[in-house]
mmCIF file of C-alpha atoms in Angstrom:
data_model
loop_
_atom_site.group_PDB
_atom_site.id
_atom_site.type_symbol
_atom_site.label_atom_id
_atom_site.label_comp_id
_atom_site.label_asym_id
_atom_site.label_seq_id
_atom_site.Cartn_x
_atom_site.Cartn_y
_atom_site.Cartn_z
ATOM 1 C CA MET A 1 0.046 -0.283 0.085
ATOM 2 C CA ASN A 2 1.220 3.034 -1.254
ATOM 3 C CA TRP A 3 0.755 5.836 1.643
ATOM 4 C CA PRO A 4 1.097 8.795 0.427
ATOM 5 C CA LEU A 5 -0.372 8.815 -2.868
ATOM 6 C CA GLU A 6 -3.678 7.223 -1.049
ATOM 7 C CA ALA A 7 -3.856 9.824 1.336
ATOM 8 C CA PHE A 8 -3.405 12.606 -1.780
ATOM 9 C CA LEU A 9 -6.107 10.537 -3.750
ATOM 10 C CA SER A 10 -8.772 10.535 -0.381
ATOM 11 C CA PHE A 11 -7.963 14.245 0.059
ATOM 12 C CA ILE A 12 -8.816 14.887 -3.136
ATOM 13 C CA ALA A 13 -11.878 12.867 -3.769
ATOM 14 C CA ALA A 14 -13.208 13.822 -0.698
ATOM 15 C CA ALA A 15 -12.705 17.429 -1.272
ATOM 16 C CA SER A 16 -14.051 17.324 -4.937
ATOM 17 C CA PHE A 17 -17.379 15.918 -3.448
ATOM 18 C CA GLY A 18 -17.554 18.728 -0.868
ATOM 19 C CA ILE A 19 -17.547 20.883 -4.152
ATOM 20 C CA ILE A 20 -20.271 18.876 -5.877
ATOM 21 C CA PHE A 21 -22.712 18.911 -2.526
ATOM 22 C CA ASN A 22 -21.774 22.458 -2.412
ATOM 23 C CA ALA A 23 -20.238 22.692 0.661
ATOM 24 C CA PRO A 24 -19.069 26.362 2.223
ATOM 25 C CA ARG A 25 -16.078 27.671 0.843
ATOM 26 C CA ARG A 26 -13.686 27.765 3.780
ATOM 27 C CA THR A 27 -14.337 24.367 4.985
ATOM 28 C CA LEU A 28 -13.402 22.335 1.611
ATOM 29 C CA LEU A 29 -9.987 21.626 2.934
ATOM 30 C CA SER A 30 -11.405 20.149 6.258
ATOM 31 C CA CYS A 31 -14.058 17.922 3.931
ATOM 32 C CA GLY A 32 -11.245 16.598 2.205
ATOM 33 C CA LEU A 33 -9.011 16.081 5.559
ATOM 34 C CA VAL A 34 -12.475 14.224 6.885
ATOM 35 C CA GLY A 35 -12.595 11.943 3.910
ATOM 36 C CA MET A 36 -8.906 11.397 4.226
ATOM 37 C CA SER A 37 -8.935 9.920 7.727
ATOM 38 C CA GLY A 38 -11.752 7.751 7.355
ATOM 39 C CA TRP A 39 -10.031 6.219 4.106
ATOM 40 C CA LEU A 40 -6.667 5.966 5.732
ATOM 41 C CA ILE A 41 -8.227 3.986 9.270
ATOM 42 C CA TYR A 42 -10.308 1.887 7.041
ATOM 43 C CA ARG A 43 -7.513 0.936 4.555
ATOM 44 C CA SER A 44 -5.267 0.283 7.506
ATOM 45 C CA TYR A 45 -7.858 -1.561 9.156
ATOM 46 C CA PHE A 46 -8.837 -3.576 6.068
ATOM 47 C CA LEU A 47 -4.968 -4.684 5.252
ATOM 48 C CA MET A 48 -4.328 -5.900 8.913
ATOM 49 C CA PHE A 49 -7.194 -8.115 9.961
ATOM 50 C CA ASP A 50 -8.475 -8.429 6.101
ATOM 51 C CA ASP A 51 -12.730 -7.791 7.169
ATOM 52 C CA SER A 52 -14.223 -5.046 5.580
ATOM 53 C CA VAL A 53 -17.173 -4.849 7.490
ATOM 54 C CA GLN A 54 -15.357 -4.293 10.523
ATOM 55 C CA ALA A 55 -13.274 -1.929 8.386
ATOM 56 C CA SER A 56 -16.071 0.366 7.070
ATOM 57 C CA PHE A 57 -17.014 0.589 10.875
ATOM 58 C CA ALA A 58 -13.632 1.778 11.860
ATOM 59 C CA GLY A 59 -13.374 4.135 9.091
ATOM 60 C CA ALA A 60 -17.102 5.392 9.873
ATOM 61 C CA PHE A 61 -16.463 5.620 13.284
ATOM 62 C CA VAL A 62 -13.329 8.158 12.972
ATOM 63 C CA VAL A 63 -15.155 10.127 10.064
ATOM 64 C CA ALA A 64 -18.153 10.693 12.628
ATOM 65 C CA LEU A 65 -15.122 11.983 15.219
ATOM 66 C CA VAL A 66 -13.816 14.122 13.121
ATOM 67 C CA ALA A 67 -16.486 15.924 11.781
ATOM 68 C CA HIS A 68 -18.146 16.381 15.176
ATOM 69 C CA ILE A 69 -15.145 17.985 16.332
ATOM 70 C CA LEU A 70 -14.775 20.318 13.143
ATOM 71 C CA ALA A 71 -18.329 20.706 13.304
ATOM 72 C CA LYS A 72 -17.580 22.271 16.598
ATOM 73 C CA LYS A 73 -14.814 24.508 15.939
ATOM 74 C CA PHE A 74 -16.372 25.620 12.658
ATOM 75 C CA ARG A 75 -19.934 26.091 14.526
ATOM 76 C CA MET A 76 -22.078 24.346 11.804
ATOM 77 C CA PRO A 77 -23.603 21.131 11.256
ATOM 78 C CA MET A 78 -22.129 18.143 11.356
ATOM 79 C CA ILE A 79 -23.663 16.672 8.152
ATOM 80 C CA ILE A 80 -21.640 19.371 6.319
ATOM 81 C CA PHE A 81 -18.100 17.778 6.933
ATOM 82 C CA SER A 82 -19.625 13.899 7.478
ATOM 83 C CA ILE A 83 -20.959 13.183 3.791
ATOM 84 C CA ALA A 84 -18.111 13.498 1.865
ATOM 85 C CA GLY A 85 -16.020 11.540 4.226
ATOM 86 C CA ILE A 86 -18.686 8.654 4.103
ATOM 87 C CA ILE A 87 -18.494 8.660 0.239
ATOM 88 C CA PRO A 88 -15.040 6.811 -0.399
ATOM 89 C CA LEU A 89 -16.504 3.888 2.486
ATOM 90 C CA VAL A 90 -19.931 3.163 0.477
ATOM 91 C CA PRO A 91 -19.604 -0.576 -1.258
ATOM 92 C CA GLY A 92 -19.540 0.302 -4.465
ATOM 93 C CA SER A 93 -17.699 -2.058 -5.764
ATOM 94 C CA LYS A 94 -20.040 -5.162 -3.635
ATOM 95 C CA ALA A 95 -23.260 -3.544 -4.772
ATOM 96 C CA TYR A 96 -21.867 -3.318 -8.900
ATOM 97 C CA ASN A 97 -20.514 -6.886 -8.519
ATOM 98 C CA ALA A 98 -23.791 -8.202 -7.154
ATOM 99 C CA MET A 99 -25.557 -6.704 -10.034
ATOM 100 C CA ARG A 100 -23.030 -7.730 -12.607
ATOM 101 C CA ASN A 101 -23.671 -11.416 -10.852
ATOM 102 C CA ILE A 102 -26.984 -11.092 -11.215
ATOM 103 C CA VAL A 103 -26.964 -10.494 -14.948
ATOM 104 C CA GLU A 104 -24.512 -13.663 -16.213
ATOM 105 C CA ASN A 105 -27.682 -15.614 -14.021
ATOM 106 C CA LYS A 106 -24.996 -16.304 -10.946
ATOM 107 C CA TYR A 107 -27.736 -15.596 -8.254
ATOM 108 C CA LEU A 108 -25.923 -17.231 -5.308
ATOM 109 C CA ASP A 109 -22.538 -14.966 -6.229
ATOM 110 C CA ALA A 110 -24.989 -12.503 -6.539
ATOM 111 C CA ILE A 111 -26.591 -13.215 -3.265
ATOM 112 C CA ALA A 112 -22.982 -13.135 -1.435
ATOM 113 C CA PHE A 113 -22.091 -9.889 -2.786
ATOM 114 C CA ALA A 114 -25.729 -8.192 -1.959
ATOM 115 C CA SER A 115 -25.388 -9.292 1.532
ATOM 116 C CA GLU A 116 -21.786 -7.911 1.985
ATOM 117 C CA ALA A 117 -22.789 -4.828 0.312
ATOM 118 C CA LEU A 118 -25.748 -4.891 2.746
ATOM 119 C CA MET A 119 -23.319 -5.507 5.987
ATOM 120 C CA ILE A 120 -21.092 -3.103 5.028
ATOM 121 C CA SER A 121 -23.617 -0.229 4.795
ATOM 122 C CA GLY A 122 -25.024 -1.315 8.410
ATOM 123 C CA ALA A 123 -21.549 -0.966 9.618
ATOM 124 C CA VAL A 124 -21.222 2.370 8.310
ATOM 125 C CA ALA A 125 -24.322 3.694 9.335
ATOM 126 C CA MET A 126 -23.538 1.945 13.314
ATOM 127 C CA GLY A 127 -20.171 3.751 13.280
ATOM 128 C CA LEU A 128 -21.599 7.071 12.667
ATOM 129 C CA VAL A 129 -24.379 6.616 15.442
ATOM 130 C CA PHE A 130 -21.958 5.329 17.753
ATOM 131 C CA ALA A 131 -19.307 8.116 17.197
ATOM 132 C CA GLU A 132 -22.148 10.625 17.510
ATOM 133 C CA VAL A 133 -23.432 9.324 20.494
ATOM 134 C CA LEU A 134 -19.950 9.309 22.528
ATOM 135 C CA MET A 135 -19.733 12.605 21.618
ATOM 136 C CA GLN A 136 -22.667 13.853 22.290
ATOM 137 C CA LEU A 137 -21.917 12.242 26.285
ATOM 138 C CA PHE A 138 -18.690 13.833 26.028
ATOM 139 C CA PHE A 139 -19.536 17.055 25.577
ATOM 140 C CA ARG A 140 -21.636 16.696 28.057
ATOM 141 C CA GLN A 141 -19.720 15.859 30.889
ATOM 142 C CA GLN A 142 -17.328 18.032 29.779
ATOM 143 C CA ALA A 143 -20.191 21.462 29.717
ATOM 144 C CA LYS A 144 -21.026 19.667 33.085
ATOM 145 C CA ARG A 145 -17.515 20.101 34.504
ATOM 146 C CA THR A 146 -17.062 23.969 33.221
ATOM 147 C CA GLN A 147 -20.594 25.071 34.846
ATOM 148 C CA ARG A 148 -18.823 23.318 38.087
ATOM 149 C CA LYS A 149 -15.545 25.348 37.822
ATOM 150 C CA ILE A 150 -17.501 28.500 37.424
ATOM 151 C CA GLY A 151 -19.599 27.913 39.907
ATOM 152 C CA MET A 152 -22.591 27.346 37.980
ATOM 153 C CA THR A 153 -25.846 25.399 39.241
ATOM 154 C CA ARG A 154 -27.674 23.340 36.315
ATOM 155 C CA THR A 155 -31.214 25.164 35.803
ATOM 156 C CA MET B 1 -51.098 47.148 21.120
ATOM 157 C CA ALA B 2 -52.749 43.334 20.470
ATOM 158 C CA HIS B 3 -52.450 44.113 16.647
ATOM 159 C CA ILE B 4 -48.614 44.419 16.577
ATOM 160 C CA LYS B 5 -48.329 41.625 19.075
ATOM 161 C CA GLU B 6 -50.179 39.565 16.547
ATOM 162 C CA THR B 7 -48.288 40.640 13.498
ATOM 163 C CA ARG B 8 -44.942 40.086 15.296
ATOM 164 C CA ARG B 9 -45.763 36.650 16.638
ATOM 165 C CA GLU B 10 -47.234 36.140 12.575
ATOM 166 C CA LEU B 11 -43.230 37.194 11.381
ATOM 167 C CA ALA B 12 -41.855 34.608 14.108
ATOM 168 C CA LEU B 13 -44.066 31.404 12.291
ATOM 169 C CA ASP B 14 -42.933 32.419 9.187
ATOM 170 C CA CYS B 15 -39.349 33.037 10.025
ATOM 171 C CA CYS B 16 -39.547 29.291 11.443
ATOM 172 C CA LEU B 17 -41.309 27.785 8.562
ATOM 173 C CA LEU B 18 -38.843 29.470 5.991
ATOM 174 C CA ALA B 19 -36.263 28.490 7.930
ATOM 175 C CA GLY B 20 -37.414 24.619 7.923
ATOM 176 C CA LYS B 21 -37.903 24.639 3.895
ATOM 177 C CA ILE B 22 -34.968 26.079 3.005
ATOM 178 C CA MET B 23 -33.115 23.858 5.420
ATOM 179 C CA MET B 24 -35.346 20.560 4.002
ATOM 180 C CA GLU B 25 -34.560 21.772 0.301
ATOM 181 C CA SER B 26 -30.975 21.708 0.764
ATOM 182 C CA GLY B 27 -30.735 18.496 2.183
ATOM 183 C CA ALA B 28 -30.352 18.726 5.714
ATOM 184 C CA GLU B 29 -31.686 15.765 8.253
ATOM 185 C CA THR B 30 -34.922 15.836 9.431
ATOM 186 C CA TYR B 31 -34.347 15.968 13.194
ATOM 187 C CA ARG B 32 -31.624 18.677 12.290
ATOM 188 C CA VAL B 33 -34.620 20.892 11.001
ATOM 189 C CA GLU B 34 -36.777 19.680 13.808
ATOM 190 C CA ASP B 35 -34.379 20.993 15.785
ATOM 191 C CA THR B 36 -33.497 23.641 14.152
ATOM 192 C CA MET B 37 -37.190 25.283 14.203
ATOM 193 C CA MET B 38 -38.092 24.271 17.514
ATOM 194 C CA ARG B 39 -34.986 26.234 19.102
ATOM 195 C CA MET B 40 -36.254 29.370 16.925
ATOM 196 C CA ALA B 41 -40.015 29.168 18.159
ATOM 197 C CA VAL B 42 -38.693 28.845 21.598
ATOM 198 C CA SER B 43 -36.302 31.813 21.413
ATOM 199 C CA GLN B 44 -39.852 33.826 19.830
ATOM 200 C CA ASN B 45 -41.827 32.724 23.338
ATOM 201 C CA MET B 46 -43.668 29.887 21.475
ATOM 202 C CA MET B 47 -43.615 27.569 24.085
ATOM 203 C CA ASN B 48 -45.982 24.655 23.085
ATOM 204 C CA ALA B 49 -44.830 24.784 18.898
ATOM 205 C CA HIS B 50 -44.970 21.223 17.565
ATOM 206 C CA CYS B 51 -43.026 20.732 14.764
ATOM 207 C CA PHE B 52 -43.374 17.142 11.915
ATOM 208 C CA VAL B 53 -40.790 17.468 9.440
ATOM 209 C CA THR B 54 -40.915 15.185 6.768
ATOM 210 C CA PRO B 55 -38.626 15.217 3.491
ATOM 211 C CA THR B 56 -42.327 16.202 1.461
ATOM 212 C CA GLY B 57 -43.823 18.897 3.856
ATOM 213 C CA ILE B 58 -43.608 20.346 6.791
ATOM 214 C CA MET B 59 -46.287 21.004 9.756
ATOM 215 C CA PHE B 60 -45.839 23.703 12.166
ATOM 216 C CA SER B 61 -48.326 24.406 15.118
ATOM 217 C CA PRO B 62 -46.990 27.331 17.016
ATOM 218 C CA SER B 63 -49.156 27.630 19.786
ATOM 219 C CA ASP B 64 -52.686 27.066 21.143
ATOM 220 C CA GLU B 65 -54.277 30.118 19.774
ATOM 221 C CA LEU B 66 -52.474 30.590 16.085
ATOM 222 C CA ALA B 67 -53.362 28.598 13.530
ATOM 223 C CA THR B 68 -51.726 25.325 11.829
ATOM 224 C CA ARG B 69 -48.848 26.040 9.136
ATOM 225 C CA PHE B 70 -47.864 23.864 6.375
ATOM 226 C CA VAL B 71 -45.098 24.237 3.746
ATOM 227 C CA ARG B 72 -44.904 21.986 0.699
ATOM 228 C CA ILE B 73 -41.125 20.824 -0.178
ATOM 229 C CA SER B 74 -41.536 20.049 -3.938
ATOM 230 C CA SER B 75 -37.824 19.470 -4.804
ATOM 231 C CA ARG B 76 -34.377 18.845 -3.103
ATOM 232 C CA LYS B 77 -31.029 18.797 -3.755
ATOM 233 C CA THR B 78 -27.988 19.057 -2.135
ATOM 234 C CA ASP B 79 -26.589 22.477 -1.136
ATOM 235 C CA LEU B 80 -24.891 22.508 2.171
ATOM 236 C CA GLU B 81 -24.207 26.252 2.285
ATOM 237 C CA GLN B 82 -27.753 27.081 2.772
ATOM 238 C CA VAL B 83 -27.559 24.750 5.490
ATOM 239 C CA ALA B 84 -24.790 26.446 6.844
ATOM 240 C CA LEU B 85 -25.845 29.549 6.465
ATOM 241 C CA VAL B 86 -29.692 29.080 7.842
ATOM 242 C CA ASN B 87 -28.150 27.430 10.699
ATOM 243 C CA SER B 88 -25.942 30.608 11.696
ATOM 244 C CA VAL B 89 -28.994 32.944 10.984
ATOM 245 C CA SER B 90 -31.298 30.602 13.998
ATOM 246 C CA ARG B 91 -28.018 30.708 16.218
ATOM 247 C CA LYS B 92 -28.191 34.585 16.026
ATOM 248 C CA LEU B 93 -31.617 34.931 16.451
ATOM 249 C CA VAL B 94 -31.779 32.683 19.255
ATOM 250 C CA SER B 95 -28.616 34.351 20.993
ATOM 251 C CA GLY B 96 -30.310 37.845 20.793
ATOM 252 C CA GLU B 97 -27.650 39.114 17.835
ATOM 253 C CA PHE B 98 -30.214 39.151 14.877
ATOM 254 C CA SER B 99 -33.915 41.080 15.504
ATOM 255 C CA LEU B 100 -36.541 38.500 14.136
ATOM 256 C CA GLN B 101 -37.223 41.123 11.382
ATOM 257 C CA GLU B 102 -32.992 40.989 10.346
ATOM 258 C CA ALA B 103 -33.446 37.478 10.705
ATOM 259 C CA TYR B 104 -36.490 37.015 8.674
ATOM 260 C CA GLU B 105 -34.771 39.121 5.576
ATOM 261 C CA GLU B 106 -31.517 37.415 5.804
ATOM 262 C CA MET B 107 -33.666 34.314 5.245
ATOM 263 C CA GLN B 108 -35.332 35.606 2.246
ATOM 264 C CA VAL B 109 -31.931 36.544 1.112
ATOM 265 C CA ILE B 110 -30.991 32.941 1.635
ATOM 266 C CA ASP B 111 -33.447 31.299 0.058
ATOM 267 C CA LYS B 112 -33.392 33.673 -3.326
ATOM 268 C CA THR B 113 -29.764 33.374 -3.939
ATOM 269 C CA ASN B 114 -28.245 30.690 -5.765
ATOM 270 C CA TYR B 115 -24.899 29.898 -3.897
ATOM 271 C CA SER B 116 -23.846 26.657 -6.159
ATOM 272 C CA PHE B 117 -20.316 26.514 -7.544
ATOM 273 C CA SER B 118 -20.208 27.179 -11.463
ATOM 274 C CA MET B 119 -21.495 23.705 -13.413
ATOM 275 C CA ARG B 120 -17.988 23.532 -15.207
ATOM 276 C CA LEU B 121 -16.449 23.522 -11.768
ATOM 277 C CA GLN B 122 -18.502 20.509 -10.433
ATOM 278 C CA VAL B 123 -18.386 18.650 -13.881
ATOM 279 C CA LEU B 124 -14.725 18.998 -13.181
ATOM 280 C CA ALA B 125 -14.916 17.583 -9.396
ATOM 281 C CA ALA B 126 -17.068 15.177 -10.036
ATOM 282 C CA ALA B 127 -14.065 13.634 -13.099
ATOM 283 C CA THR B 128 -11.359 14.409 -10.399
ATOM 284 C CA ALA B 129 -13.335 12.777 -8.126
ATOM 285 C CA SER B 130 -13.759 9.702 -10.561
ATOM 286 C CA GLY B 131 -10.162 9.436 -11.746
ATOM 287 C CA CYS B 132 -9.334 9.587 -7.936
ATOM 288 C CA PHE B 133 -11.710 6.656 -6.662
ATOM 289 C CA LEU B 134 -10.607 4.415 -10.059
ATOM 290 C CA ILE B 135 -7.193 4.377 -8.370
ATOM 291 C CA LEU B 136 -8.499 4.259 -4.865
ATOM 292 C CA MET B 137 -10.136 0.866 -6.120
ATOM 293 C CA GLY B 138 -7.310 -0.803 -7.474
ATOM 294 C CA GLY B 139 -7.742 -0.110 -10.936
ATOM 295 C CA ASP B 140 -5.521 0.255 -13.536
ATOM 296 C CA TRP B 141 -3.328 3.625 -14.004
ATOM 297 C CA SER B 142 -3.826 3.232 -18.113
ATOM 298 C CA ASP B 143 -7.788 3.925 -17.466
ATOM 299 C CA LEU B 144 -7.402 6.999 -15.657
ATOM 300 C CA PRO B 145 -8.143 9.325 -18.668
ATOM 301 C CA PHE B 146 -11.275 7.331 -19.130
ATOM 302 C CA ALA B 147 -12.591 7.469 -15.607
ATOM 303 C CA PHE B 148 -12.101 11.067 -15.871
ATOM 304 C CA LEU B 149 -13.999 11.788 -18.804
ATOM 305 C CA PHE B 150 -16.588 9.096 -18.070
ATOM 306 C CA GLY B 151 -17.683 10.797 -14.402
ATOM 307 C CA GLY B 152 -17.608 14.283 -15.825
ATOM 308 C CA ILE B 153 -19.722 13.179 -18.576
ATOM 309 C CA GLY B 154 -22.333 11.270 -16.537
ATOM 310 C CA TYR B 155 -22.485 14.347 -14.097
ATOM 311 C CA LEU B 156 -23.204 16.517 -17.173
ATOM 312 C CA ILE B 157 -26.119 13.832 -18.290
ATOM 313 C CA VAL B 158 -27.774 13.804 -14.543
ATOM 314 C CA ASP B 159 -27.918 17.690 -14.621
ATOM 315 C CA ILE B 160 -29.201 18.175 -18.853
ATOM 316 C CA ILE B 161 -31.803 15.719 -18.184
ATOM 317 C CA LEU B 162 -33.089 16.754 -14.731
ATOM 318 C CA ALA B 163 -33.305 19.604 -16.172
ATOM 319 C CA GLN B 164 -35.218 18.366 -18.880
ATOM 320 C CA THR B 165 -37.769 15.882 -17.468
ATOM 321 C CA ARG B 166 -37.448 16.326 -13.439
ATOM 322 C CA VAL B 167 -37.947 12.873 -13.262
ATOM 323 C CA LYS B 168 -34.872 11.844 -11.050
ATOM 324 C CA ILE B 169 -34.520 8.222 -11.964
ATOM 325 C CA PHE B 170 -34.700 8.351 -15.305
ATOM 326 C CA SER B 171 -31.975 10.785 -15.681
ATOM 327 C CA GLU B 172 -29.340 8.693 -13.625
ATOM 328 C CA PHE B 173 -30.454 5.620 -15.623
ATOM 329 C CA ILE B 174 -29.379 7.416 -18.678
ATOM 330 C CA ALA B 175 -26.147 8.433 -17.159
ATOM 331 C CA ALA B 176 -25.628 5.362 -16.095
ATOM 332 C CA PHE B 177 -26.065 3.104 -19.003
ATOM 333 C CA VAL B 178 -24.017 6.175 -20.888
ATOM 334 C CA ILE B 179 -20.922 5.356 -18.786
ATOM 335 C CA ALA B 180 -21.240 1.605 -18.510
ATOM 336 C CA ALA B 181 -21.701 1.613 -22.763
ATOM 337 C CA LEU B 182 -18.617 4.301 -22.881
ATOM 338 C CA ALA B 183 -16.865 1.985 -20.276
ATOM 339 C CA LEU B 184 -17.358 -0.985 -22.773
ATOM 340 C CA ALA B 185 -16.625 0.277 -25.588
ATOM 341 C CA VAL B 186 -13.412 1.199 -24.609
ATOM 342 C CA VAL B 187 -12.207 -1.771 -23.211
ATOM 343 C CA ARG B 188 -13.337 -3.530 -26.222
ATOM 344 C CA ALA B 189 -11.544 -1.192 -28.682
ATOM 345 C CA GLY B 190 -8.418 -2.594 -26.549
ATOM 346 C CA LEU B 191 -7.703 0.979 -25.012
ATOM 347 C CA GLY B 192 -8.895 0.409 -21.753
ATOM 348 C CA THR B 193 -7.918 -2.573 -19.201
ATOM 349 C CA ASN B 194 -10.355 -3.480 -16.291
ATOM 350 C CA LEU B 195 -14.332 -2.383 -17.144
ATOM 351 C CA ASP B 196 -15.142 -3.482 -13.638
ATOM 352 C CA THR B 197 -13.038 -0.426 -11.626
ATOM 353 C CA LEU B 198 -13.253 1.584 -14.369
ATOM 354 C CA ILE B 199 -17.638 1.632 -14.405
ATOM 355 C CA ILE B 200 -17.312 1.697 -10.432
ATOM 356 C CA GLY B 201 -14.818 4.833 -10.443
ATOM 357 C CA SER B 202 -16.872 6.746 -13.240
ATOM 358 C CA LEU B 203 -20.325 5.707 -11.397
ATOM 359 C CA MET B 204 -19.205 7.704 -7.597
ATOM 360 C CA PRO B 205 -20.250 10.868 -8.297
ATOM 361 C CA LEU B 206 -24.008 9.334 -8.772
ATOM 362 C CA VAL B 207 -23.647 7.143 -5.749
ATOM 363 C CA PRO B 208 -26.723 8.405 -2.906
ATOM 364 C CA GLY B 209 -24.133 9.171 -0.456
ATOM 365 C CA LEU B 210 -26.107 12.079 1.352
ATOM 366 C CA LEU B 211 -29.953 10.572 1.129
ATOM 367 C CA ILE B 212 -27.910 7.164 3.184
ATOM 368 C CA THR B 213 -27.019 8.837 5.422
ATOM 369 C CA ASN B 214 -29.427 10.984 6.109
ATOM 370 C CA ALA B 215 -31.824 8.115 5.832
ATOM 371 C CA VAL B 216 -30.173 6.014 8.778
ATOM 372 C CA ARG B 217 -29.755 9.401 10.838
ATOM 373 C CA ASP B 218 -33.258 9.589 11.171
ATOM 374 C CA LEU B 219 -34.429 5.990 11.719
ATOM 375 C CA MET B 220 -31.611 6.302 14.634
ATOM 376 C CA ALA B 221 -33.110 9.888 15.965
ATOM 377 C CA GLY B 222 -36.429 8.156 15.699
ATOM 378 C CA HIS B 223 -37.927 9.843 12.666
ATOM 379 C CA PHE B 224 -39.309 6.851 11.081
ATOM 380 C CA VAL B 225 -41.449 8.778 8.236
ATOM 381 C CA SER B 226 -38.318 10.695 7.144
ATOM 382 C CA GLY B 227 -36.237 7.760 7.655
ATOM 383 C CA LEU B 228 -38.152 5.626 5.301
ATOM 384 C CA SER B 229 -39.073 8.087 3.080
ATOM 385 C CA ASN B 230 -35.460 8.868 2.247
ATOM 386 C CA GLY B 231 -34.071 5.540 2.425
ATOM 387 C CA ALA B 232 -37.029 4.858 -0.777
ATOM 388 C CA GLU B 233 -35.361 7.632 -2.507
ATOM 389 C CA ALA B 234 -31.824 6.171 -2.136
ATOM 390 C CA PHE B 235 -32.886 2.581 -2.728
ATOM 391 C CA LEU B 236 -34.244 3.976 -6.252
ATOM 392 C CA THR B 237 -31.517 5.926 -7.318
ATOM 393 C CA ALA B 238 -29.225 2.866 -6.893
ATOM 394 C CA PHE B 239 -32.062 0.491 -8.808
ATOM 395 C CA ALA B 240 -31.475 3.180 -11.343
ATOM 396 C CA ILE B 241 -28.070 3.078 -11.488
ATOM 397 C CA GLY B 242 -27.872 -0.794 -11.338
ATOM 398 C CA ALA B 243 -30.320 -1.205 -14.117
ATOM 399 C CA GLY B 244 -28.560 0.752 -16.117
ATOM 400 C CA VAL B 245 -25.211 -0.982 -16.070
ATOM 401 C CA ALA B 246 -26.709 -4.172 -16.098
ATOM 402 C CA LEU B 247 -28.699 -3.211 -19.248
ATOM 403 C CA VAL B 248 -25.164 -2.384 -20.966
ATOM 404 C CA LEU B 249 -23.822 -5.965 -19.115
ATOM 405 C CA SER B 250 -26.298 -8.068 -20.464
ATOM 406 C CA PHE B 251 -25.362 -7.516 -24.254
#
């Protein structure tokens, strides 16, 4: 695996998707950063453990984590950053292979590919939601701590 | 006095509905639209407000006395810039930085302005993304110019046919068909090497990534109506792309 090349390509791809979805101009570089981190985590997990479902979960988790941090920093909705980062993790090739096998009347192979595509999309969704819930818990704890520090009580 | 108060509440109601409409048309998640509208309503002293947002319409009931209003959402596109702008206006309104009148005028400007990048830049971005994905998916370097070209052509076709017919599925079907046919022609002619990665890479800009993510987010947040309808739209898009490619591959 060629790390710098893949990092560069995933950065450019995610930033391009930022342009297609018309993300605000000053967030385009951050969109690329989110996509790059998600893809690199996905790839390295996949190369280490050879399981694309778990790798997609890890990738989506990192995408949501980074997107949440950037959303706090820019004070913008999280969706702006997470969308472009999720696109590389979408199981396009699995879905394509499933359909190709259907066309060639190999229905059993098609079912295998289709169920794998379904598992991966589910894993991506779970990764997104898990990260978001975790971040919400974290930020709520942090807010409570600062409130205690400045002597405020929760109303 | 009572009259002034009444028009002010009408304005607050209009402001909430306009914010919800812009956000929903630009592709924000349903739960975020509801959250924004409720925050704005509470900041304008509408404590008993209720809203119900679906991808095709917004219902908003401000209080016990005022009438419930309904807005139809007929077209949806992806414009994250508008989502961000409306979000910042609503933040300013809630924090007291904007008055209600200012917020409403700002929102009307946002609604009328077209913030999209130029079509040429969008096509270029789609082409670049296709090229990048070809290499990321393990494609051959010699296929790169074709993926670049076909990705741009596919995106352009979706835009042109969508403007002409207003049927999204049809435009995606035709785009996928053209991409697959071009890729097949190039590979048969001996110019391209790997048909599969070439088609996958070129199709990437058409993948309904936003719809899938929004559908899942809405389902998890408990908005089952919007989640299912977004999921249905995503499924239809995927089906259209798949059918377009399948038609070519079956030859």
